[in-house]
Structure formats: C-alpha cells, structure tokens
Amino acid sequence: MSLKTKDRDVFDAIAREKERQQNNLEMIASENYTSPAVIEAMGSHLTDKYAEGYPGKRYYGGCENVDVVETLAIERAKKIFGCEHVNVQPHSGTQANLEAYLALIEVGDTLMGMDLSCGGHLSHGHPLNFSGKHFKIVPYGVNRETGRIDFDEVREIALREKPRLIVCGASAYPRAIDFKKFREIADEAGAYLVADIAHIAGLVAKGCHPDPVPYCDVVTTTTHKTLRGPRGGMIMCREKYAKDIDRSVFPGNQGGPLMHVIAAKAVCFKEVLSDEFGEYIKRVVSNSAVLAETLMENGIKLVTDGTDNHIILIDLRPIDVTGKDAEALLQRSGIIANKNTIPYDPQKPFIASGIRLGTPVLTTRGMGADEVRQIGQFISRVLKDRDEKTIAEVKKGIMSLCGRFPVE
Ligand SMILES: *Cc1c(COP(=O)(O)O)cnc(C)c1O
C-alpha cells in the first residue's frame, strides 16, 4: 500500500516540505538539495538489512548486496579525497567526531577545539556536548579585529596546555583553513591533528579549498552539506589508524550501519567524481564571492569583510538588528537563513548578532552571478529597511526567482 493511502498525515507533510523547498530561497549554509538518485537509494529496501561489521567480515548472513554498496562507497571516497582509509558508517558528523576522538585519545584527556561562539561546532568541546563532558577542553578563538584564526594565539595555547588532540574546522568560518599551520603547531605540542571538514568537504573534493589529507591524522566530515549527499558522516585516516577508527565506529560507538544511507553516500560520491560536480562547486564559491561583494556594496558588514568559501557571516550590529529578528524578517521575505553568533558576540546565542548565509542550494538550483546579485540586493533591503512594503516586494521577487529555478 502506498504511503499516500496508508498514512495521509505523513504523506502530506512530505508534500508540503517539497513545496516549501520549491517556494523559498534556502540559504542555510549547512544545507543542500540532494539529487533524485540519492533520494531513491536512501528510500530503498537496504534499510531492512542488519550488517554489523565491515564488507566481507559481517556478523550477519545475507550481506552480499550491502557489501557491494559499502565497498563502492569506500572506493569512491578514497578516490575523491586521496586518503588511505575510509569508514563510511558514521551516522552523523557529530558521531564521526566522537568516534575519531575515542580512536586516538582517552576520556579525560585534553582536547583543543575552536570555540562555538567563534565559529566552531558543538562537537569540538561545547560543555553540553559529549566532547565537553568527557574531555578537558581548551578552546581557541579568532582575532577580535580580523575575525580570522590567529595562529600565534593557537600556538601559544597549544604549547601551554599541551592538548593530546587538536581539532580544526568550523561551522561558521568564512575563510580558508590553513591545515599546514595546524600540523606544525600540533607537532610542536605533541598532539594528534583531526580536521573536521563537514562544511567544506565538497570544496576540498574539487580543489577549491586547501587539502587537509596530507597534514592530518584523521579527517571527519558530513556527507550532506557541500558534498550534496544523504545526511550522514564519514571518517578518513592514515592506514596506521585504520583498525582503531573502524573499532571505534563499530563496536565502539555504533551498532548496525544504515545501509540505505551508505548506498546513497555511494551514489553521491559517484556524482562528486564527475566533472559536472567540479563546475558546480566552482560556482558555489564564485556565487558566494558575488553575494559577499553585493552585500558589502550595499553597506552590510561581513565578519572578515568577505569569504573564501560558501559561507558568509553578516555582522548585524552596525544596522542595529538582532540575528533573531533578522532571521524572522528574511523568512517572511522567502529567504531561509539562520541567526548565528559572531565572534565575541555581545548577545546570547539564541538572539545572536549575526546571520549566516550559504550558496550551496541556490547553486544546486542552477542560479548564477546575476541571480545572486539580485538576491544580495534583496537581503540588503530587507535587513536595512525592515518595513512591510519592502518585505512584500522582496517576497514577490523571490517567488518569481524560485519559479524560474525548479527543484529537481
Ligand atoms: C555540521 C557539522 C557537524 C555535525 O554534523 P551533524 O551531522 O549535524 O552531527 C560537525 N562538525 C562541523 C564543523 C559541522 O559544521
């Protein structure tokens, strides 16, 4: 029996979500729209299969087909990132980080990560997250004036605190990350280096961001952000850590892998290997640059005064509106974005003084420089004018733009 007949409530909510995606401009930097092929693999019978273990070494019978799928995902990921070993089973980016940390260090050890309020992720040491609860955390931030990572400061903290592990990577940092510098500091401090490329993995895959693989002991990522795959995680590492990483994932921190999601990861990786994806990612980055330029031309202040990647972080303080209010104003205009703290934010995280924007979804829909320039003007108007007339006009413009760029 079809979903529509069997459960109309869920069916309708899914249909309305599809409509919402079509009729709004999705600019949350961590989101993307997956291809129908990825969705098809995710909605397959592979969800039924228990496959604890790894290809060829399972604890259950009947794994011959899921073995094919997981092996394809692994081989393709290795080809994309040029890494020695890959584990495609982590259920999420957060879980991948937990598994990476526990493969390398012990509970109670010192872990150094970027402060959440400066652009880091919860799983890099937030007190309410497992990372902050189970490890001794030494945070590093960004420079107050430039908004950029200050390597003199990172080095000073690392040499003073001697963390056993340094995690680099961020969720709201609009600039490229210098993994080589982090490696030098980690070596000096005697620490493992983990790069979390959850946001920038698609850029790294196509050479649009410096490559962490040569410099890091372990690299973790999500598969659903710029990589445009299913919601999930992945861990890459040098061969010498392969056994420890695999054991930390299963049986360390997970049971049965989500084989339908792993199949969708394999499909995503095939897409990522194509030249078309290279063109896509280049456009994500050039669209982001055009958006940053347009916003700044219209008097909007950006943290670090620009971007190197797909992320833009607006500092709303000069125009005297909070992140919470700006998010609501944009949503009423058909633009979906999230409030975000800016470095050393005077507001609480739930109010915040920033808005984070990203270009992955616009680019997936086929938009280019002309459309992005128009969007930048729309955003500037909504944030500065904040009146009903502007909101209505912008909403109309966004609806027409959305109509011209249908979601696949
Ligand atoms: C998004 C993100 C994650 C976590 O991803 P989930 O799948 O939501 O757990 C981890 N690290 C960074 C840097 C991220 O941006």
GROMACS .gro file of C-alpha atoms and ligand atoms in nm:
model
  423
    1MET     CA    1   0.000   0.000   0.000
    2SER     CA    2   0.131   0.342  -0.088
    3LEU     CA    3   0.223   0.600   0.172
    4LYS     CA    4  -0.049   0.827   0.043
    5THR     CA    5  -0.320   0.570   0.114
    6LYS     CA    6  -0.170   0.433   0.430
    7ASP     CA    7  -0.063   0.747   0.612
    8ARG     CA    8  -0.203   1.064   0.470
    9ASP     CA    9  -0.065   1.280   0.752
   10VAL     CA   10   0.297   1.195   0.685
   11PHE     CA   11   0.245   1.196   0.309
   12ASP     CA   12   0.101   1.547   0.322
   13ALA     CA   13   0.380   1.681   0.543
   14ILE     CA   14   0.637   1.545   0.295
   15ALA     CA   15   0.448   1.701   0.003
   16ARG     CA   16   0.434   2.036   0.184
   17GLU     CA   17   0.808   2.018   0.256
   18LYS     CA   18   0.876   1.970  -0.115
   19GLU     CA   19   0.663   2.278  -0.184
   20ARG     CA   20   0.844   2.476   0.086
   21GLN     CA   21   1.177   2.386  -0.071
   22GLN     CA   22   1.050   2.496  -0.412
   23ASN     CA   23   0.895   2.824  -0.297
   24ASN     CA   24   1.167   2.956  -0.067
   25LEU     CA   25   1.526   3.051  -0.116
   26GLU     CA   26   1.723   2.813   0.104
   27MET     CA   27   2.038   2.988   0.223
   28ILE     CA   28   2.129   2.787   0.531
   29ALA     CA   29   2.497   2.722   0.466
   30SER     CA   30   2.489   2.366   0.603
   31GLU     CA   31   2.204   2.252   0.379
   32ASN     CA   32   2.180   2.130   0.024
   33TYR     CA   33   1.926   1.963  -0.205
   34THR     CA   34   2.014   1.605  -0.298
   35SER     CA   35   1.956   1.455  -0.642
   36PRO     CA   36   1.661   1.221  -0.710
   37ALA     CA   37   1.915   0.936  -0.744
   38VAL     CA   38   2.045   0.996  -0.391
   39ILE     CA   39   1.689   1.008  -0.255
   40GLU     CA   40   1.599   0.688  -0.439
   41ALA     CA   41   1.893   0.499  -0.288
   42MET     CA   42   1.802   0.634   0.057
   43GLY     CA   43   1.441   0.523   0.026
   44SER     CA   44   1.535   0.166  -0.064
   45HIS     CA   45   1.500  -0.183   0.088
   46LEU     CA   46   1.856  -0.163   0.212
   47THR     CA   47   1.715  -0.005   0.526
   48ASP     CA   48   1.591  -0.353   0.622
   49LYS     CA   49   1.934  -0.513   0.642
   50TYR     CA   50   2.143  -0.568   0.953
   51ALA     CA   51   2.510  -0.559   0.859
   52GLU     CA   52   2.716  -0.514   1.176
   53GLY     CA   53   3.082  -0.538   1.084
   54TYR     CA   54   3.252  -0.443   0.759
   55PRO     CA   55   3.238  -0.575   0.398
   56GLY     CA   56   3.350  -0.940   0.394
   57LYS     CA   57   3.351  -0.956   0.779
   58ARG     CA   58   2.988  -0.929   0.892
   59TYR     CA   59   2.813  -1.066   1.197
   60TYR     CA   60   2.502  -1.146   0.990
   61GLY     CA   61   2.427  -1.357   0.683
   62GLY     CA   62   2.284  -1.228   0.357
   63CYS     CA   63   2.518  -0.931   0.330
   64GLU     CA   64   2.636  -0.989  -0.028
   65ASN     CA   65   2.446  -0.690  -0.171
   66VAL     CA   66   2.514  -0.443   0.105
   67ASP     CA   67   2.881  -0.544   0.081
   68VAL     CA   68   2.882  -0.429  -0.282
   69VAL     CA   69   2.730  -0.097  -0.186
   70GLU     CA   70   2.961  -0.025   0.109
   71THR     CA   71   3.270  -0.123  -0.093
   72LEU     CA   72   3.165   0.115  -0.372
   73ALA     CA   73   3.119   0.397  -0.121
   74ILE     CA   74   3.462   0.331   0.031
   75GLU     CA   75   3.646   0.305  -0.300
   76ARG     CA   76   3.483   0.618  -0.439
   77ALA     CA   77   3.553   0.820  -0.123
   78LYS     CA   78   3.920   0.716  -0.137
   79LYS     CA   79   3.939   0.829  -0.496
   80ILE     CA   80   3.776   1.165  -0.421
   81PHE     CA   81   3.993   1.255  -0.123
   82GLY     CA   82   4.309   1.056  -0.191
   83CYS     CA   83   4.309   0.915   0.161
   84GLU     CA   84   4.446   0.578   0.272
   85HIS     CA   85   4.146   0.451   0.470
   86VAL     CA   86   3.778   0.541   0.491
   87ASN     CA   87   3.492   0.445   0.720
   88VAL     CA   88   3.152   0.536   0.569
   89GLN     CA   89   2.939   0.412   0.859
   90PRO     CA   90   2.916   0.714   1.095
   91HIS     CA   91   2.551   0.814   1.132
   92SER     CA   92   2.633   1.186   1.150
   93GLY     CA   93   2.912   1.440   1.166
   94THR     CA   94   2.888   1.463   1.543
   95GLN     CA   95   2.912   1.087   1.577
   96ALA     CA   96   3.211   1.079   1.340
   97ASN     CA   97   3.390   1.323   1.569
   98LEU     CA   98   3.312   1.121   1.882
   99GLU     CA   99   3.446   0.811   1.706
  100ALA     CA  100   3.759   0.988   1.583
  101TYR     CA  101   3.842   1.129   1.927
  102LEU     CA  102   3.790   0.797   2.104
  103ALA     CA  103   4.007   0.616   1.848
  104LEU     CA  104   4.301   0.842   1.931
  105ILE     CA  105   4.268   0.959   2.293
  106GLU     CA  106   4.111   0.859   2.626
  107VAL     CA  107   3.817   1.007   2.815
  108GLY     CA  108   3.957   1.279   3.042
  109ASP     CA  109   4.237   1.379   2.804
  110THR     CA  110   4.281   1.738   2.688
  111LEU     CA  111   4.122   1.833   2.357
  112MET     CA  112   4.169   2.168   2.186
  113GLY     CA  113   3.898   2.296   1.952
  114MET     CA  114   3.751   2.614   1.814
  115ASP     CA  115   3.508   2.794   2.039
  116LEU     CA  116   3.145   2.755   1.927
  117SER     CA  117   3.082   3.129   1.951
  118CYS     CA  118   3.376   3.194   1.716
  119GLY     CA  119   3.251   2.952   1.451
  120GLY     CA  120   3.338   2.608   1.591
  121HIS     CA  121   3.096   2.315   1.624
  122LEU     CA  122   2.923   2.174   1.934
  123SER     CA  123   3.124   1.856   1.896
  124HIS     CA  124   3.453   2.048   1.926
  125GLY     CA  125   3.412   2.097   2.301
  126HIS     CA  126   3.083   2.259   2.395
  127PRO     CA  127   3.013   2.196   2.767
  128LEU     CA  128   2.669   2.042   2.694
  129ASN     CA  129   2.802   1.810   2.420
  130PHE     CA  130   2.976   1.473   2.481
  131SER     CA  131   3.300   1.645   2.376
  132GLY     CA  132   3.283   1.900   2.656
  133LYS     CA  133   3.161   1.645   2.910
  134HIS     CA  134   3.418   1.374   2.851
  135PHE     CA  135   3.732   1.568   2.764
  136LYS     CA  136   3.916   1.858   2.921
  137ILE     CA  137   3.858   2.135   2.668
  138VAL     CA  138   4.095   2.414   2.574
  139PRO     CA  139   3.924   2.644   2.328
  140TYR     CA  140   4.083   2.874   2.074
  141GLY     CA  141   3.903   3.164   1.908
  142VAL     CA  142   3.964   3.413   1.631
  143ASN     CA  143   4.132   3.752   1.632
  144ARG     CA  144   3.894   4.021   1.763
  145GLU     CA  145   3.984   4.269   1.490
  146THR     CA  146   4.020   4.049   1.182
  147GLY     CA  147   3.777   3.768   1.268
  148ARG     CA  148   4.041   3.522   1.144
  149ILE     CA  149   4.216   3.236   1.320
  150ASP     CA  150   4.521   3.380   1.494
  151PHE     CA  151   4.795   3.117   1.463
  152ASP     CA  152   5.023   3.287   1.714
  153GLU     CA  153   4.746   3.253   1.969
  154VAL     CA  154   4.666   2.893   1.868
  155ARG     CA  155   5.034   2.804   1.906
  156GLU     CA  156   5.066   2.977   2.241
  157ILE     CA  157   4.761   2.794   2.382
  158ALA     CA  158   4.876   2.459   2.238
  159LEU     CA  159   5.227   2.487   2.381
  160ARG     CA  160   5.095   2.598   2.719
  161GLU     CA  161   4.812   2.344   2.754
  162LYS     CA  162   4.969   2.051   2.568
  163PRO     CA  163   4.642   1.902   2.437
  164ARG     CA  164   4.656   1.540   2.322
  165LEU     CA  165   4.438   1.626   2.024
  166ILE     CA  166   4.369   1.941   1.825
  167VAL     CA  167   4.055   1.956   1.612
  168CYS     CA  168   4.040   2.218   1.338
  169GLY     CA  169   3.748   2.300   1.113
  170ALA     CA  170   3.437   2.508   1.167
  171SER     CA  171   3.067   2.565   1.107
  172ALA     CA  172   3.059   2.940   1.066
  173TYR     CA  173   3.404   3.046   0.948
  174PRO     CA  174   3.403   3.220   0.608
  175ARG     CA  175   3.775   3.183   0.541
  176ALA     CA  176   4.005   2.903   0.423
  177ILE     CA  177   4.168   2.695   0.694
  178ASP     CA  178   4.544   2.650   0.686
  179PHE     CA  179   4.592   2.284   0.776
  180LYS     CA  180   4.967   2.300   0.728
  181LYS     CA  181   4.998   2.560   1.004
  182PHE     CA  182   4.779   2.349   1.232
  183ARG     CA  183   5.008   2.050   1.161
  184GLU     CA  184   5.317   2.244   1.258
  185ILE     CA  185   5.155   2.352   1.584
  186ALA     CA  186   5.025   2.001   1.658
  187ASP     CA  187   5.376   1.861   1.603
  188GLU     CA  188   5.531   2.119   1.832
  189ALA     CA  189   5.272   2.046   2.102
  190GLY     CA  190   5.285   1.669   2.054
  191ALA     CA  191   4.915   1.646   1.964
  192TYR     CA  192   4.713   1.447   1.714
  193LEU     CA  193   4.552   1.661   1.445
  194VAL     CA  194   4.194   1.599   1.336
  195ALA     CA  195   4.036   1.811   1.062
  196ASP     CA  196   3.658   1.831   1.059
  197ILE     CA  197   3.565   1.932   0.705
  198ALA     CA  198   3.187   1.887   0.749
  199HIS     CA  199   3.113   2.218   0.576
  200ILE     CA  200   3.385   2.238   0.315
  201ALA     CA  201   3.412   1.874   0.204
  202GLY     CA  202   3.268   1.948  -0.142
  203LEU     CA  203   3.521   2.228  -0.189
  204VAL     CA  204   3.809   2.008  -0.071
  205ALA     CA  205   3.692   1.730  -0.306
  206LYS     CA  206   3.738   1.954  -0.609
  207GLY     CA  207   4.047   2.150  -0.507
  208CYS     CA  208   3.856   2.468  -0.416
  209HIS     CA  209   3.990   2.462  -0.058
  210PRO     CA  210   4.333   2.357   0.080
  211ASP     CA  211   4.355   1.980   0.129
  212PRO     CA  212   4.367   1.851   0.489
  213VAL     CA  213   4.453   1.490   0.400
  214PRO     CA  214   4.833   1.533   0.372
  215TYR     CA  215   4.851   1.708   0.709
  216CYS     CA  216   4.602   1.540   0.938
  217ASP     CA  217   4.598   1.210   1.125
  218VAL     CA  218   4.223   1.185   1.082
  219VAL     CA  219   3.970   1.379   0.875
  220THR     CA  220   3.599   1.371   0.957
  221THR     CA  221   3.311   1.505   0.753
  222THR     CA  222   2.939   1.505   0.698
  223THR     CA  223   2.808   1.393   0.361
  224HIS     CA  224   2.502   1.621   0.344
  225LYS     CA  225   2.647   1.971   0.325
  226THR     CA  226   2.855   2.085   0.025
  227LEU     CA  227   2.901   1.720  -0.079
  228ARG     CA  228   2.525   1.713  -0.158
  229GLY     CA  229   2.471   1.360  -0.034
  230PRO     CA  230   2.247   1.195   0.227
  231ARG     CA  231   2.250   1.306   0.591
  232GLY     CA  232   2.543   1.123   0.746
  233GLY     CA  233   2.911   1.118   0.843
  234MET     CA  234   3.241   0.970   0.731
  235ILE     CA  235   3.594   0.930   0.869
  236MET     CA  236   3.916   0.926   0.667
  237CYS     CA  237   4.255   0.840   0.812
  238ARG     CA  238   4.605   0.716   0.755
  239GLU     CA  239   4.638   0.339   0.728
  240LYS     CA  240   4.810   0.319   1.067
  241TYR     CA  241   4.488   0.435   1.239
  242ALA     CA  242   4.253   0.224   1.024
  243LYS     CA  243   4.192  -0.054   1.279
  244ASP     CA  244   4.142   0.191   1.567
  245ILE     CA  245   3.897   0.404   1.369
  246ASP     CA  246   3.697   0.103   1.249
  247ARG     CA  247   3.678  -0.039   1.602
  248SER     CA  248   3.578   0.296   1.743
  249VAL     CA  249   3.287   0.319   1.497
  250PHE     CA  250   3.180  -0.045   1.541
  251PRO     CA  251   3.153  -0.187   1.801
  252GLY     CA  252   3.279   0.122   1.988
  253ASN     CA  253   3.004   0.372   1.928
  254GLN     CA  254   2.753   0.227   1.682
  255GLY     CA  255   2.565  -0.093   1.610
  256GLY     CA  256   2.422  -0.176   1.268
  257PRO     CA  257   2.514   0.061   0.985
  258LEU     CA  258   2.242   0.245   0.790
  259MET     CA  259   2.293   0.057   0.464
  260HIS     CA  260   2.034   0.261   0.269
  261VAL     CA  261   2.223   0.578   0.367
  262ILE     CA  262   2.556   0.419   0.277
  263ALA     CA  263   2.410   0.333  -0.066
  264ALA     CA  264   2.310   0.697  -0.104
  265LYS     CA  265   2.662   0.800   0.001
  266ALA     CA  266   2.799   0.579  -0.280
  267VAL     CA  267   2.564   0.748  -0.530
  268CYS     CA  268   2.666   1.093  -0.402
  269PHE     CA  269   3.036   1.005  -0.435
  270LYS     CA  270   2.984   0.899  -0.797
  271GLU     CA  271   2.827   1.240  -0.860
  272VAL     CA  272   3.116   1.412  -0.680
  273LEU     CA  273   3.368   1.232  -0.903
  274SER     CA  274   3.209   1.383  -1.216
  275ASP     CA  275   3.338   1.694  -1.392
  276GLU     CA  276   2.992   1.840  -1.358
  277PHE     CA  277   3.031   1.847  -0.980
  278GLY     CA  278   3.361   2.034  -1.023
  279GLU     CA  279   3.175   2.301  -1.220
  280TYR     CA  280   2.906   2.305  -0.953
  281ILE     CA  281   3.148   2.361  -0.666
  282LYS     CA  282   3.339   2.633  -0.851
  283ARG     CA  283   3.007   2.806  -0.897
  284VAL     CA  284   2.913   2.765  -0.529
  285VAL     CA  285   3.233   2.953  -0.441
  286SER     CA  286   3.203   3.220  -0.712
  287ASN     CA  287   2.837   3.277  -0.618
  288SER     CA  288   2.943   3.322  -0.257
  289ALA     CA  289   3.204   3.580  -0.362
  290VAL     CA  290   2.946   3.770  -0.568
  291LEU     CA  291   2.698   3.763  -0.279
  292ALA     CA  292   2.962   3.893  -0.036
  293GLU     CA  293   3.058   4.172  -0.274
  294THR     CA  294   2.695   4.275  -0.332
  295LEU     CA  295   2.615   4.282   0.039
  296MET     CA  296   2.923   4.492   0.116
  297GLU     CA  297   2.849   4.732  -0.172
  298ASN     CA  298   2.509   4.780  -0.011
  299GLY     CA  299   2.660   4.872   0.325
  300ILE     CA  300   2.631   4.536   0.500
  301LYS     CA  301   2.922   4.446   0.730
  302LEU     CA  302   3.064   4.094   0.695
  303VAL     CA  303   3.281   3.917   0.951
  304THR     CA  304   3.634   3.912   0.794
  305ASP     CA  305   3.500   4.150   0.525
  306GLY     CA  306   3.446   3.872   0.274
  307THR     CA  307   3.460   3.499   0.214
  308ASP     CA  308   3.686   3.230   0.071
  309ASN     CA  309   3.423   2.955   0.076
  310HIS     CA  310   3.046   2.901   0.056
  311ILE     CA  311   2.977   3.076   0.388
  312ILE     CA  312   2.904   3.442   0.459
  313LEU     CA  313   2.863   3.572   0.811
  314ILE     CA  314   2.685   3.908   0.843
  315ASP     CA  315   2.765   4.128   1.143
  316LEU     CA  316   2.431   4.297   1.212
  317ARG     CA  317   2.547   4.530   1.488
  318PRO     CA  318   2.609   4.834   1.263
  319ILE     CA  319   2.249   4.822   1.133
  320ASP     CA  320   2.112   4.762   1.481
  321VAL     CA  321   1.904   4.448   1.434
  322THR     CA  322   1.946   4.116   1.616
  323GLY     CA  323   2.010   3.782   1.449
  324LYS     CA  324   1.678   3.653   1.577
  325ASP     CA  325   1.481   3.942   1.426
  326ALA     CA  326   1.680   3.936   1.101
  327GLU     CA  327   1.613   3.564   1.059
  328ALA     CA  328   1.238   3.626   1.100
  329LEU     CA  329   1.239   3.923   0.858
  330LEU     CA  330   1.422   3.720   0.594
  331GLN     CA  331   1.190   3.422   0.639
  332ARG     CA  332   0.886   3.645   0.582
  333SER     CA  333   1.054   3.755   0.258
  334GLY     CA  334   1.102   3.396   0.139
  335ILE     CA  335   1.468   3.368   0.235
  336ILE     CA  336   1.560   3.094   0.482
  337ALA     CA  337   1.879   3.156   0.680
  338ASN     CA  338   1.990   3.113   1.039
  339LYS     CA  339   2.085   3.354   1.313
  340ASN     CA  340   2.441   3.290   1.423
  341THR     CA  341   2.677   3.426   1.683
  342ILE     CA  342   2.957   3.645   1.555
  343PRO     CA  343   3.298   3.626   1.727
  344TYR     CA  344   3.278   3.777   2.078
  345ASP     CA  345   2.904   3.828   2.033
  346PRO     CA  346   2.752   4.055   2.299
  347GLN     CA  347   2.417   3.872   2.259
  348LYS     CA  348   2.318   3.526   2.383
  349PRO     CA  349   2.331   3.250   2.117
  350PHE     CA  350   1.950   3.236   2.094
  351ILE     CA  351   1.939   3.606   1.999
  352ALA     CA  352   2.284   3.647   1.835
  353SER     CA  353   2.424   3.940   1.634
  354GLY     CA  354   2.483   3.760   1.307
  355ILE     CA  355   2.317   3.589   1.013
  356ARG     CA  356   2.494   3.304   0.836
  357LEU     CA  357   2.431   3.263   0.464
  358GLY     CA  358   2.542   2.999   0.216
  359THR     CA  359   2.522   2.944  -0.159
  360PRO     CA  360   2.511   2.561  -0.200
  361VAL     CA  361   2.133   2.531  -0.254
  362LEU     CA  362   2.100   2.834  -0.485
  363THR     CA  363   2.375   2.686  -0.697
  364THR     CA  364   2.216   2.340  -0.695
  365ARG     CA  365   1.903   2.507  -0.834
  366GLY     CA  366   2.114   2.650  -1.119
  367MET     CA  367   2.141   3.012  -1.010
  368GLY     CA  368   2.446   3.213  -1.114
  369ALA     CA  369   2.602   3.555  -1.066
  370ASP     CA  370   2.303   3.757  -1.197
  371GLU     CA  371   2.053   3.591  -0.968
  372VAL     CA  372   2.290   3.603  -0.670
  373ARG     CA  373   2.349   3.976  -0.721
  374GLN     CA  374   1.973   4.030  -0.716
  375ILE     CA  375   1.943   3.817  -0.402
  376GLY     CA  376   2.219   4.019  -0.234
  377GLN     CA  377   2.024   4.336  -0.305
  378PHE     CA  378   1.703   4.181  -0.172
  379ILE     CA  379   1.875   4.075   0.151
  380SER     CA  380   2.033   4.417   0.199
  381ARG     CA  381   1.698   4.589   0.155
  382VAL     CA  382   1.514   4.361   0.398
  383LEU     CA  383   1.784   4.396   0.664
  384LYS     CA  384   1.812   4.772   0.635
  385ASP     CA  385   1.454   4.885   0.563
  386ARG     CA  386   1.260   4.626   0.766
  387ASP     CA  387   0.917   4.759   0.658
  388GLU     CA  388   0.613   4.573   0.525
  389LYS     CA  389   0.634   4.723   0.176
  390THR     CA  390   0.992   4.606   0.128
  391ILE     CA  391   0.913   4.261   0.261
  392ALA     CA  392   0.617   4.226   0.023
  393GLU     CA  393   0.820   4.343  -0.277
  394VAL     CA  394   1.112   4.117  -0.199
  395LYS     CA  395   0.883   3.820  -0.139
  396LYS     CA  396   0.736   3.874  -0.485
  397GLY     CA  397   1.084   3.889  -0.639
  398ILE     CA  398   1.194   3.573  -0.456
  399MET     CA  399   0.880   3.384  -0.566
  400SER     CA  400   0.947   3.472  -0.928
  401LEU     CA  401   1.311   3.364  -0.894
  402CYS     CA  402   1.205   3.035  -0.734
  403GLY     CA  403   0.959   2.976  -1.019
  404ARG     CA  404   1.237   3.014  -1.274
  405PHE     CA  405   1.464   2.762  -1.096
  406PRO     CA  406   1.261   2.450  -1.016
  407VAL     CA  407   1.390   2.199  -0.763
  408GLU     CA  408   1.476   1.867  -0.928
  409LIG     C1  409   2.756   2.021   1.062
  409LIG     C2  410   2.880   1.997   1.136
  409LIG     C3  411   2.900   1.880   1.213
  409LIG     C4  412   2.792   1.786   1.254
  409LIG     O1  413   2.708   1.733   1.175
  409LIG     P1  414   2.577   1.652   1.221
  409LIG     O2  415   2.563   1.554   1.111
  409LIG     O3  416   2.470   1.754   1.229
  409LIG     O4  417   2.604   1.587   1.352
  409LIG     C5  418   3.024   1.859   1.268
  409LIG     N1  419   3.123   1.946   1.251
  409LIG     C6  420   3.107   2.060   1.182
  409LIG     C7  421   3.224   2.151   1.168
  409LIG     C8  422   2.986   2.090   1.123
  409LIG     O5  423   2.970   2.205   1.058
   0.00000   0.00000   0.00000
